[in-house]
Tab-separated table of C-alpha atoms and ligand atoms in Angstrom:
chain	number	residue	atom	x	y	z
A	988	UNK	CA	41.139	103.171	69.245
A	989	UNK	CA	39.076	106.316	68.738
A	990	UNK	CA	40.519	109.526	67.448
A	991	UNK	CA	39.598	111.439	70.525
A	992	UNK	CA	42.319	109.538	72.376
A	993	UNK	CA	45.124	110.609	70.061
A	994	UNK	CA	44.385	114.135	68.816
A	995	UNK	CA	43.248	117.221	70.694
A	996	UNK	CA	43.009	120.957	70.317
A	997	UNK	CA	45.082	122.870	72.814
A	998	UNK	CA	45.361	126.563	73.620
A	999	UNK	CA	48.833	127.861	72.744
A	1000	UNK	CA	48.990	130.195	75.746
A	1001	UNK	CA	51.467	128.703	78.232
A	1002	UNK	CA	49.480	130.212	81.085
A	1003	UNK	CA	46.196	128.638	79.890
A	1004	UNK	CA	46.815	125.446	77.917
A	1005	UNK	CA	43.138	124.459	77.902
A	1006	UNK	CA	42.438	121.259	75.969
A	1007	UNK	CA	39.442	120.572	73.716
A	1008	UNK	CA	38.212	117.589	71.754
A	1009	UNK	CA	39.378	117.243	68.175
A	1010	UNK	CA	35.816	117.409	66.850
A	1011	UNK	CA	34.974	120.573	68.752
A	1012	UNK	CA	34.335	123.488	66.368
A	1013	UNK	CA	36.295	126.421	67.722
A	1014	UNK	CA	38.339	129.189	66.240
A	1015	UNK	CA	39.982	130.308	69.457
A	1016	UNK	CA	40.358	129.061	73.018
A	1017	UNK	CA	37.054	129.006	74.875
A	1018	UNK	CA	38.809	129.972	78.106
A	1019	UNK	CA	41.151	132.787	77.122
A	1020	UNK	CA	40.632	133.567	73.410
A	1021	UNK	CA	44.149	132.660	72.316
A	1022	UNK	CA	44.931	130.563	69.225
A	1023	UNK	CA	44.627	126.785	69.200
A	1024	UNK	CA	47.018	124.046	68.180
A	1025	UNK	CA	46.208	120.557	67.055
A	1026	UNK	CA	48.272	118.335	69.352
A	1027	UNK	CA	48.785	114.583	69.418
A	1028	UNK	CA	49.426	111.903	71.963
A	1029	UNK	CA	52.301	110.414	70.003
A	1030	UNK	CA	52.468	107.409	72.337
A	1031	UNK	CA	49.119	106.267	71.028
A	1032	UNK	CA	49.165	107.449	67.446
A	1033	UNK	CA	52.058	105.435	66.018
A	1034	UNK	CA	54.357	108.037	64.463
A	1035	UNK	CA	56.998	106.798	61.991
A	1036	UNK	CA	60.337	105.408	63.244
A	1037	UNK	CA	62.179	107.179	60.463
A	1038	UNK	CA	61.307	109.710	57.793
A	1039	UNK	CA	62.544	107.308	55.129
A	1040	UNK	CA	59.437	105.229	55.752
A	1041	UNK	CA	57.462	107.747	53.715
A	1042	UNK	CA	59.313	106.867	50.517
A	1043	UNK	CA	57.697	103.443	50.583
A	1044	UNK	CA	54.187	104.875	50.292
A	1045	UNK	CA	54.785	106.320	46.850
A	1046	UNK	CA	54.677	102.788	45.449
A	1047	UNK	CA	51.070	102.613	46.630
A	1048	UNK	CA	50.054	105.812	44.887
A	1049	UNK	CA	46.912	104.356	43.397
A	1050	UNK	CA	45.659	104.901	46.944
A	1051	UNK	CA	44.676	108.619	46.918
A	1052	UNK	CA	46.156	109.100	50.400
A	1053	UNK	CA	49.542	107.856	49.256
A	1054	UNK	CA	49.333	110.039	46.138
A	1055	UNK	CA	48.545	113.230	48.031
A	1056	UNK	CA	51.574	115.292	49.029
A	1057	UNK	CA	49.726	116.094	52.252
A	1058	UNK	CA	48.260	112.757	53.275
A	1059	UNK	CA	51.301	110.670	52.446
A	1060	UNK	CA	52.409	112.105	55.791
A	1061	UNK	CA	49.198	111.165	57.568
A	1062	UNK	CA	51.044	109.684	60.544
A	1063	UNK	CA	52.478	113.150	61.268
A	1064	UNK	CA	49.036	114.798	61.236
A	1065	UNK	CA	46.788	112.021	62.538
A	1066	UNK	CA	43.738	114.068	63.535
A	1067	UNK	CA	41.417	112.263	61.120
A	1068	UNK	CA	40.863	108.630	60.270
A	1069	UNK	CA	42.093	107.650	56.829
A	1070	UNK	CA	38.542	107.136	55.581
A	1071	UNK	CA	37.599	110.674	56.622
A	1072	UNK	CA	40.299	112.379	54.589
A	1073	UNK	CA	39.324	114.698	51.730
A	1074	UNK	CA	41.983	114.877	49.043
A	1075	UNK	CA	42.115	115.932	45.418
A	1076	UNK	CA	45.780	115.185	44.888
A	1077	UNK	CA	47.223	118.376	46.399
A	1078	UNK	CA	50.888	118.790	47.202
A	1079	UNK	CA	52.481	117.365	44.040
A	1080	UNK	CA	55.014	120.137	44.202
A	1081	UNK	CA	58.608	120.556	43.262
A	1082	UNK	CA	61.845	121.442	45.003
A	1083	UNK	CA	63.789	122.926	42.136
A	1084	UNK	CA	67.522	123.705	42.222
A	1085	UNK	CA	67.746	127.215	40.800
A	1086	UNK	CA	71.299	128.330	40.148
A	1087	UNK	CA	70.467	131.431	38.142
A	1088	UNK	CA	68.278	132.719	40.957
A	1089	UNK	CA	70.945	131.559	43.429
A	1090	UNK	CA	73.452	133.669	41.580
A	1091	UNK	CA	71.136	136.677	41.883
A	1092	UNK	CA	70.778	136.020	45.599
A	1093	UNK	CA	74.549	135.719	45.945
A	1094	UNK	CA	74.860	132.016	46.634
A	1095	UNK	CA	77.270	129.456	45.228
A	1096	UNK	CA	76.043	126.860	42.749
A	1097	UNK	CA	73.741	124.101	44.090
A	1098	UNK	CA	72.841	126.128	47.168
A	1099	UNK	CA	69.477	127.697	46.326
A	1100	UNK	CA	66.282	125.688	45.994
A	1101	UNK	CA	62.825	126.929	45.127
A	1102	UNK	CA	59.893	125.051	46.611
A	1103	UNK	CA	57.280	125.712	43.945
A	1104	UNK	CA	53.866	125.523	45.597
A	1105	UNK	CA	52.273	127.120	42.545
A	1106	UNK	CA	51.932	123.582	41.199
A	1107	UNK	CA	49.041	122.840	43.533
A	1108	UNK	CA	45.592	122.208	41.965
A	1109	UNK	CA	44.392	125.764	42.643
A	1110	UNK	CA	47.810	127.275	42.014
A	1111	UNK	CA	48.968	128.136	45.532
A	1112	UNK	CA	50.217	126.492	48.707
A	1113	UNK	CA	46.796	127.086	50.280
A	1114	UNK	CA	45.588	123.684	49.010
A	1115	UNK	CA	47.855	121.939	51.536
A	1116	UNK	CA	45.952	123.519	54.383
A	1117	UNK	CA	42.543	123.503	52.759
A	1118	UNK	CA	42.648	119.751	52.314
A	1119	UNK	CA	43.226	119.399	56.053
A	1120	UNK	CA	40.606	121.960	57.104
A	1121	UNK	CA	38.128	120.412	54.685
A	1122	UNK	CA	38.802	117.020	56.222
A	1123	UNK	CA	38.004	118.428	59.647
A	1124	UNK	CA	34.894	120.176	58.329
A	1125	UNK	CA	33.736	116.837	56.952
A	1126	UNK	CA	34.442	115.090	60.259
A	1127	UNK	CA	32.121	117.452	62.066
A	1128	UNK	CA	29.454	117.466	59.338
A	1129	UNK	CA	29.683	121.099	58.206
A	1130	UNK	CA	27.444	122.173	55.307
A	1131	UNK	CA	28.887	125.627	54.605
A	1132	UNK	CA	32.433	126.939	54.874
A	1133	UNK	CA	33.639	130.531	54.798
A	1134	UNK	CA	36.860	132.495	54.668
A	1135	UNK	CA	38.155	136.007	54.232
A	1136	UNK	CA	40.856	136.097	51.677
A	1137	UNK	CA	43.335	138.139	49.714
A	1138	UNK	CA	42.399	135.616	47.007
A	1139	UNK	CA	44.208	132.326	47.215
A	1140	UNK	CA	42.406	130.932	50.233
A	1141	UNK	CA	39.078	131.645	48.573
A	1142	UNK	CA	40.225	130.086	45.301
A	1143	UNK	CA	41.258	126.981	47.198
A	1144	UNK	CA	38.089	126.769	49.278
A	1145	UNK	CA	35.921	127.293	46.204
A	1146	UNK	CA	37.800	124.534	44.417
A	1147	UNK	CA	37.459	121.974	47.213
A	1148	UNK	CA	33.759	122.738	47.535
A	1149	UNK	CA	33.192	122.428	43.797
A	1150	UNK	CA	35.239	119.284	43.233
A	1151	UNK	CA	33.978	117.339	46.225
A	1152	UNK	CA	30.412	118.700	46.112
A	1153	UNK	CA	30.373	118.530	49.891
A	1154	UNK	CA	29.885	122.099	50.985
A	1155	UNK	CA	28.922	125.565	49.907
A	1156	UNK	CA	31.790	128.049	49.796
A	1157	UNK	CA	31.207	131.580	51.061
A	1158	UNK	CA	34.081	133.952	50.542
A	1159	UNK	CA	34.635	137.467	51.886
A	1160	UNK	CA	36.915	139.746	49.913
A	1161	UNK	CA	37.925	143.369	50.357
A	1162	UNK	CA	36.902	145.611	47.483
A	1163	UNK	CA	39.414	146.182	44.727
A	1164	UNK	CA	42.044	144.219	46.609
A	1165	UNK	CA	41.837	140.841	44.978
A	1166	UNK	CA	43.727	140.022	41.808
A	1167	UNK	CA	41.722	138.938	38.806
A	1168	UNK	CA	43.326	135.514	38.536
A	1169	UNK	CA	42.115	134.632	42.018
A	1170	UNK	CA	38.688	136.249	41.804
A	1171	UNK	CA	38.169	134.446	38.489
A	1172	UNK	CA	38.728	131.112	40.222
A	1173	UNK	CA	36.266	131.776	43.041
A	1174	UNK	CA	33.561	132.924	40.627
A	1175	UNK	CA	34.143	130.118	38.149
A	1176	UNK	CA	34.061	127.467	40.890
A	1177	UNK	CA	30.698	128.799	42.031
A	1178	UNK	CA	31.507	130.278	45.423
A	1179	UNK	CA	29.108	132.751	47.018
A	1180	UNK	CA	31.350	135.814	46.843
A	1181	UNK	CA	30.740	138.670	49.260
A	1182	UNK	CA	32.625	141.813	48.418
A	1183	UNK	CA	32.989	144.017	51.511
A	1184	UNK	CA	33.679	147.715	51.171
A	1185	UNK	CA	36.888	147.625	53.154
A	1186	UNK	CA	40.291	145.946	53.059
A	1187	UNK	CA	41.453	142.469	53.989
A	1188	UNK	CA	41.683	143.209	57.702
A	1189	UNK	CA	38.038	144.366	57.613
A	1190	UNK	CA	36.924	141.261	55.692
A	1191	UNK	CA	38.762	139.103	58.241
A	1192	UNK	CA	36.979	140.741	61.170
A	1193	UNK	CA	33.538	140.452	59.487
A	1194	UNK	CA	33.894	136.802	58.492
A	1195	UNK	CA	34.690	135.811	62.063
A	1196	UNK	CA	31.623	137.662	63.393
A	1197	UNK	CA	29.247	136.452	60.722
A	1198	UNK	CA	30.382	132.813	60.718
A	1199	UNK	CA	29.924	132.642	64.444
A	1200	UNK	CA	26.385	134.006	64.200
A	1201	UNK	CA	25.361	131.708	61.349
A	1202	UNK	CA	27.267	128.610	62.453
A	1203	UNK	CA	29.382	128.492	59.302
A	1204	UNK	CA	32.638	126.532	59.375
A	1205	UNK	CA	35.579	128.946	59.195
A	1206	UNK	CA	38.608	127.952	57.125
A	1207	UNK	CA	40.797	131.018	57.601
A	1208	UNK	CA	44.318	130.367	58.776
A	1209	UNK	CA	43.131	130.933	62.338
A	1210	UNK	CA	41.782	127.412	61.775
A	1211	UNK	CA	44.402	125.157	63.401
A	1212	UNK	CA	43.712	122.215	61.072
A	1213	UNK	CA	44.881	124.161	58.039
A	1214	UNK	CA	48.288	124.530	59.590
A	1215	UNK	CA	48.505	120.752	59.984
A	1216	UNK	CA	48.251	120.423	56.206
A	1217	UNK	CA	50.792	123.183	55.674
A	1218	UNK	CA	53.363	121.348	57.804
A	1219	UNK	CA	53.721	118.902	54.939
A	1220	UNK	CA	55.398	121.544	52.751
A	1221	UNK	CA	58.393	121.113	55.040
A	1222	UNK	CA	58.135	117.321	54.961
A	1223	UNK	CA	58.319	117.454	51.172
A	1224	UNK	CA	61.269	119.828	51.243
A	1225	UNK	CA	63.170	117.431	53.502
A	1226	UNK	CA	62.150	114.485	51.365
A	1227	UNK	CA	63.447	116.200	48.207
A	1228	UNK	CA	66.737	116.863	50.021
A	1229	UNK	CA	66.914	113.153	50.902
A	1230	UNK	CA	66.074	114.039	54.518
A	1231	UNK	CA	69.012	116.388	54.923
A	1232	UNK	CA	68.270	119.582	56.820
A	1233	UNK	CA	68.838	122.832	54.884
A	1234	UNK	CA	70.391	125.833	56.632
A	1235	UNK	CA	67.566	128.247	55.869
A	1236	UNK	CA	63.871	128.163	55.094
A	1237	UNK	CA	62.662	131.496	53.719
A	1238	UNK	CA	58.985	132.276	53.415
A	1239	UNK	CA	56.830	135.341	52.737
A	1240	UNK	CA	54.815	136.429	55.777
A	1241	UNK	CA	51.186	137.527	55.435
A	1242	UNK	CA	48.771	136.036	57.939
A	1243	UNK	CA	51.742	133.989	59.146
A	1244	UNK	CA	50.063	130.609	58.790
A	1245	UNK	CA	52.866	129.093	56.771
A	1246	UNK	CA	55.686	130.238	59.019
A	1247	UNK	CA	53.718	129.041	62.065
A	1248	UNK	CA	53.091	125.663	60.460
A	1249	UNK	CA	56.753	125.257	59.502
A	1250	UNK	CA	57.869	125.965	63.066
A	1251	UNK	CA	55.372	123.425	64.391
A	1252	UNK	CA	56.524	120.843	61.859
A	1253	UNK	CA	60.158	121.149	62.908
A	1254	UNK	CA	59.353	121.236	66.626
A	1255	UNK	CA	57.383	118.008	66.270
A	1256	UNK	CA	59.944	116.236	64.090
A	1257	UNK	CA	62.635	117.171	66.589
A	1258	UNK	CA	60.597	116.074	69.600
A	1259	UNK	CA	59.929	112.745	67.880
A	1260	UNK	CA	63.655	112.271	67.270
A	1261	UNK	CA	63.131	112.224	63.487
A	1262	UNK	CA	65.540	115.119	62.840
A	1263	UNK	CA	68.591	116.154	64.845
A	1264	UNK	CA	68.783	119.784	63.755
A	1265	UNK	CA	66.290	122.548	63.011
A	1266	UNK	CA	66.868	124.913	60.065
A	1267	UNK	CA	66.740	128.655	60.591
A	1268	UNK	CA	63.556	130.379	59.496
A	1269	UNK	CA	63.411	133.774	57.788
A	1270	UNK	CA	59.982	135.370	57.431
A	1271	UNK	CA	59.814	138.156	54.873
A	1272	UNK	CA	57.310	141.001	55.107
A	1273	UNK	CA	56.581	143.528	52.403
A	1274	UNK	CA	57.732	146.936	53.639
A	1275	UNK	CA	54.165	148.225	53.242
A	1276	UNK	CA	52.744	145.471	55.487
A	1277	UNK	CA	55.462	144.979	58.052
A	1278	UNK	CA	53.808	144.306	61.392
A	1279	UNK	CA	55.896	141.233	62.153
A	1280	UNK	CA	59.127	143.000	61.235
A	1281	UNK	CA	58.248	146.000	63.362
A	1282	UNK	CA	57.311	143.914	66.388
A	1283	UNK	CA	60.057	141.277	66.211
A	1284	UNK	CA	63.062	143.169	64.878
A	1285	UNK	CA	62.384	146.756	65.923
A	1286	UNK	CA	60.460	146.408	69.183
A	1287	UNK	CA	62.064	143.147	70.232
A	1288	UNK	CA	58.794	141.315	70.903
A	1289	UNK	CA	59.384	137.634	71.662
A	1290	UNK	CA	57.343	134.510	72.283
A	1291	UNK	CA	56.999	133.511	75.887
A	1292	UNK	CA	57.312	136.976	77.417
A	1293	UNK	CA	53.711	136.687	78.639
A	1294	UNK	CA	51.908	139.939	79.336
A	1295	UNK	CA	54.716	142.046	77.918
A	1296	UNK	CA	54.213	140.441	74.502
A	1297	UNK	CA	50.458	141.062	74.573
A	1298	UNK	CA	50.928	144.670	75.581
A	1299	UNK	CA	53.495	145.357	72.871
A	1300	UNK	CA	51.168	143.890	70.234
A	1301	UNK	CA	48.132	145.785	71.523
A	1302	UNK	CA	49.956	149.075	71.626
A	1303	UNK	CA	51.258	148.648	68.083
A	1304	UNK	CA	47.763	147.880	66.782
A	1305	UNK	CA	46.459	150.918	68.630
A	1306	UNK	CA	49.105	152.983	66.885
A	1307	UNK	CA	48.089	151.587	63.480
A	1308	UNK	CA	44.500	152.601	64.234
A	1309	UNK	CA	45.448	156.056	65.513
A	1310	UNK	CA	47.510	156.746	62.412
A	1311	UNK	CA	44.849	155.111	60.219
A	1312	UNK	CA	47.627	153.162	58.583
A	1313	UNK	CA	46.522	150.504	56.094
A	1314	UNK	CA	48.668	147.795	54.584
A	1315	UNK	CA	49.877	148.633	51.089
A	1316	UNK	CA	51.999	146.509	48.757
A	1317	UNK	CA	51.906	145.158	45.203
A	1318	UNK	CA	52.249	141.727	46.852
A	1319	UNK	CA	48.516	141.522	47.587
A	1320	UNK	CA	48.712	138.063	49.194
A	1321	UNK	CA	50.749	139.526	52.052
A	1322	UNK	CA	49.030	142.909	52.242
A	1323	UNK	CA	47.995	142.348	55.852
A	1324	UNK	CA	48.636	144.490	58.927
A	1325	UNK	CA	47.006	142.301	61.566
A	1326	UNK	CA	48.289	138.794	60.957
A	1327	UNK	CA	46.008	136.376	62.758
A	1328	UNK	CA	48.775	133.866	63.493
A	1329	UNK	CA	51.156	136.440	64.905
A	1330	UNK	CA	51.630	134.706	68.248
A	1331	UNK	CA	52.147	131.298	66.672
A	1332	UNK	CA	54.702	132.823	64.347
A	1333	UNK	CA	56.607	134.306	67.293
A	1334	UNK	CA	56.732	130.789	68.677
A	1335	UNK	CA	58.003	129.436	65.349
A	1336	UNK	CA	60.723	132.091	65.253
A	1337	UNK	CA	61.710	130.971	68.741
A	1338	UNK	CA	61.860	127.293	67.723
A	1339	UNK	CA	63.823	128.027	64.529
A	1340	UNK	CA	66.164	130.785	65.761
A	1341	UNK	CA	64.378	132.909	63.198
A	1342	UNK	CA	64.751	136.345	61.705
A	1343	UNK	CA	62.325	138.721	60.016
A	1344	UNK	CA	63.080	141.114	57.192
A	1345	UNK	CA	61.077	143.583	55.128
A	1346	UNK	CA	61.573	144.136	51.413
A	1347	UNK	CA	60.339	146.893	49.121
A	1348	UNK	CA	57.952	146.350	46.227
A	1349	UNK	CA	60.856	147.209	43.934
A	1350	UNK	CA	62.964	144.414	45.417
A	1351	UNK	CA	60.004	142.023	45.215
A	1352	UNK	CA	59.371	142.712	41.533
A	1353	UNK	CA	63.041	142.488	40.578
A	1354	UNK	CA	63.340	139.168	42.412
A	1355	UNK	CA	60.138	137.986	40.761
A	1356	UNK	CA	61.548	138.743	37.318
A	1357	UNK	CA	64.647	136.709	38.176
A	1358	UNK	CA	62.496	133.795	39.296
A	1359	UNK	CA	60.521	134.051	36.073
A	1360	UNK	CA	63.664	134.208	33.952
A	1361	UNK	CA	64.712	130.984	35.685
A	1362	UNK	CA	61.610	129.329	34.267
A	1363	UNK	CA	59.361	129.160	37.304
A	1364	UNK	CA	56.817	131.925	37.402
A	1365	UNK	CA	55.476	133.140	40.726
A	1366	UNK	CA	53.147	135.847	41.924
A	1367	UNK	CA	54.600	138.953	43.579
A	1368	UNK	CA	54.129	137.854	47.214
A	1369	UNK	CA	56.074	134.653	46.551
A	1370	UNK	CA	59.111	136.547	45.323
A	1371	UNK	CA	59.423	138.252	48.712
A	1372	UNK	CA	61.192	135.073	49.824
A	1373	UNK	CA	63.866	135.473	47.132
A	1374	UNK	CA	64.210	139.212	47.741
A	1375	UNK	CA	64.582	138.452	51.447
A	1376	UNK	CA	67.231	135.812	50.771
A	1377	UNK	CA	69.189	138.342	48.759
A	1378	UNK	CA	68.997	140.898	51.533
A	1379	UNK	CA	70.101	138.392	54.173
A	1380	UNK	CA	72.959	137.332	51.939
A	1381	UNK	CA	74.034	140.968	51.520
A	1382	UNK	CA	73.963	141.400	55.279
A	1383	UNK	CA	76.181	138.344	55.588
A	1384	UNK	CA	73.716	136.531	57.835
A	1385	UNK	CA	73.394	133.909	55.132
A	1386	UNK	CA	76.763	132.784	53.844
A	1387	UNK	CA	77.387	131.929	50.216
A	1388	UNK	CA	77.673	128.248	50.962
A	1389	UNK	CA	74.511	127.922	53.030
A	1390	UNK	CA	71.809	125.679	51.668
A	1391	UNK	CA	68.737	127.874	51.265
A	1392	UNK	CA	65.147	126.955	50.436
A	1393	UNK	CA	62.822	129.748	49.307
A	1394	UNK	CA	59.115	128.977	49.273
A	1395	UNK	CA	57.322	130.142	46.139
A	1396	UNK	CA	53.807	130.338	47.476
A	1397	UNK	CA	51.746	130.972	44.348
A	1398	UNK	CA	51.649	130.688	40.569
A	1399	UNK	CA	52.619	133.442	38.128
A	1400	UNK	CA	49.188	133.490	36.496
A	1401	UNK	CA	47.455	134.446	39.733
A	1402	UNK	CA	48.348	138.072	39.177
A	1403	UNK	CA	49.367	138.774	35.582
A	1404	UNK	CA	48.796	142.543	35.923
A	1405	UNK	CA	51.889	143.121	38.022
A	1406	UNK	CA	53.993	141.043	35.663
A	1407	UNK	CA	52.771	142.755	32.504
A	1408	UNK	CA	53.240	146.182	34.051
A	1409	UNK	CA	56.824	145.312	34.995
A	1410	UNK	CA	57.694	144.218	31.470
A	1411	UNK	CA	55.716	146.900	29.635
A	1412	UNK	CA	57.130	149.503	27.286
A	1413	UNK	CA	54.204	151.774	28.144
A	1414	UNK	CA	55.455	154.185	30.793
A	1415	UNK	CA	51.929	155.293	31.628
A	1416	UNK	CA	50.836	151.740	32.321
A	1417	UNK	CA	53.970	151.187	34.410
A	1418	UNK	CA	53.205	154.249	36.494
A	1419	UNK	CA	49.534	153.404	36.857
A	1420	UNK	CA	50.128	149.906	38.272
A	1421	UNK	CA	53.559	150.242	39.908
A	1422	UNK	CA	54.525	153.896	40.175
A	1423	UNK	CA	52.325	154.663	43.152
A	1424	UNK	CA	54.016	151.738	44.927
A	1425	UNK	CA	57.394	153.413	44.802
A	1426	UNK	CA	58.571	151.140	42.006
A	1427	UNK	CA	60.786	153.182	39.714
A	1428	UNK	CA	62.671	150.785	37.526
A	1429	UNK	CA	62.382	147.396	35.904
A	1430	UNK	CA	65.997	146.276	35.695
A	1431	UNK	CA	65.068	142.820	34.438
A	1432	UNK	CA	62.197	143.741	32.134
A	1433	UNK	CA	61.773	141.660	28.996
A	1434	UNK	CA	60.118	144.183	26.735
A	1435	UNK	CA	58.001	143.259	23.741
A	1436	UNK	CA	59.362	144.535	20.452
A	1437	UNK	CA	56.914	146.710	18.516
A	1438	UNK	CA	57.197	146.263	14.798
A	1439	UNK	CA	55.238	147.083	11.637
A	1440	UNK	CA	52.959	144.466	10.088
A	1441	UNK	CA	55.545	143.670	7.448
A	1442	UNK	CA	57.726	140.550	6.965
A	1443	UNK	CA	60.919	142.477	6.228
A	1444	UNK	CA	60.522	144.654	9.293
A	1445	UNK	CA	59.796	141.570	11.424
A	1446	UNK	CA	62.855	139.738	10.093
A	1447	UNK	CA	64.997	142.787	10.739
A	1448	UNK	CA	63.739	143.048	14.298
A	1449	UNK	CA	64.370	139.364	15.011
A	1450	UNK	CA	67.881	139.606	13.596
A	1451	UNK	CA	68.550	142.689	15.646
A	1452	UNK	CA	67.330	141.293	18.948
A	1453	UNK	CA	68.082	137.563	18.819
B	1281	LIG	C1	48.436	133.320	51.555
B	1281	LIG	C2	49.639	133.650	50.798
B	1281	LIG	C3	50.800	134.138	51.414
B	1281	LIG	C4	50.853	134.433	52.877
B	1281	LIG	O1	50.981	133.281	53.642
B	1281	LIG	P1	50.664	133.287	55.201
B	1281	LIG	O2	50.641	131.878	55.593
B	1281	LIG	O3	49.328	133.953	55.353
B	1281	LIG	O4	51.749	134.090	55.846
B	1281	LIG	C5	51.902	134.364	50.643
B	1281	LIG	N1	51.895	134.150	49.307
B	1281	LIG	C6	50.799	133.688	48.682
B	1281	LIG	C7	50.837	133.488	47.217
B	1281	LIG	C8	49.647	133.419	49.406
B	1281	LIG	O5	48.559	132.974	48.768
B	1282	LIG	ZN1	43.418	129.510	76.442
């Protein structure tokens, strides 16, 4: 059987629903311009009878597809033939019980889990999706691939290009907006790095224009194949919970690819009869980049309201332009005002009875310090999930006995500046990096002890502080 009989691309607009071949290179619907889904004819593609089947594959892990945390679930994202898959062992990530962080959030013991996606080869969850997009790019014979990025997508793309030697990476970044950890990766892995004078939203607009003109394969999260890879984060969470469904999945919201992918994953598992319940989804915005929160919670915008939804979104974007409002948060990975997957995320919130919250940079950094003190370091954007969990717990929407999974999207070392500034004893440095963000205190700072270059003084200090 050929692939074109089992997998398709389909416009998400209920009033359009146009269908395209899986090996068509599109970023949006050719008929109406809406986003695309990868959809499957499950009657032909042989989905699993039970999720437990996946446990068997681990025994065959000398096969790279069984080793990969993405491609072990190939039968739930069967858009490529096994021999077409590009994998470098992504998705070996960890669902970690985290009672100290759970205590901070306000949950009982054994109730909070951190899904640590910082363990991916490039240090963020983006590798899950990049492996899938790269596989599609290979299927259609692309030679160059591009993305706009707040940093982690470009690090991931640069890594896949360098390791597999299959494509040239071209990355678009806003000026001054990318953290050094991430920029260092892109440069070291040899990506052609184009620094635009503008912010992420500008870089996003330019990369779409330019890629179209030059025929470059686009791997931004508007690319529907990336989201197929990101579905597997949820498969791994369920697997680690022995296929039990948690009460809450909590994820930071930037371009809203992850939240969209999670909603799709649960909708598909449910439709296939592989799960009998869908967890609730909480998407957490930074207060300085809160488009989803504003639209969903304040203006009541919902999926499926047709023209009304479009008009509400358009008028909000117009307002952002009129007020010249730019996204601003220490959590650079979610510093985005025009999330490209907005409409898919609204659909995911509908599927998962979801909620959206916004958290301040102060709350993000405090939560991040708690995560770090628990032994798993994350970058600021990741900690939005924990800060959001705490807020929802305070509101009483999450109860103390709920089973909660927070996604930690990226590794601590991606953005050491924010961490060092939080823990510093140097008030000037604190103000320079964090003060202009409205961050005033560092309740959980672990400050270095300054001491003279003298053994007695050092011994005294250790005795005093240990
Ligand atoms: C990309 C990214 C996000 C945002 O994820 P979306 O899928 O764009 O909402 C959050 N945290 C980190 C570390 C990221 O790299
Ligand atoms: Zn369409």
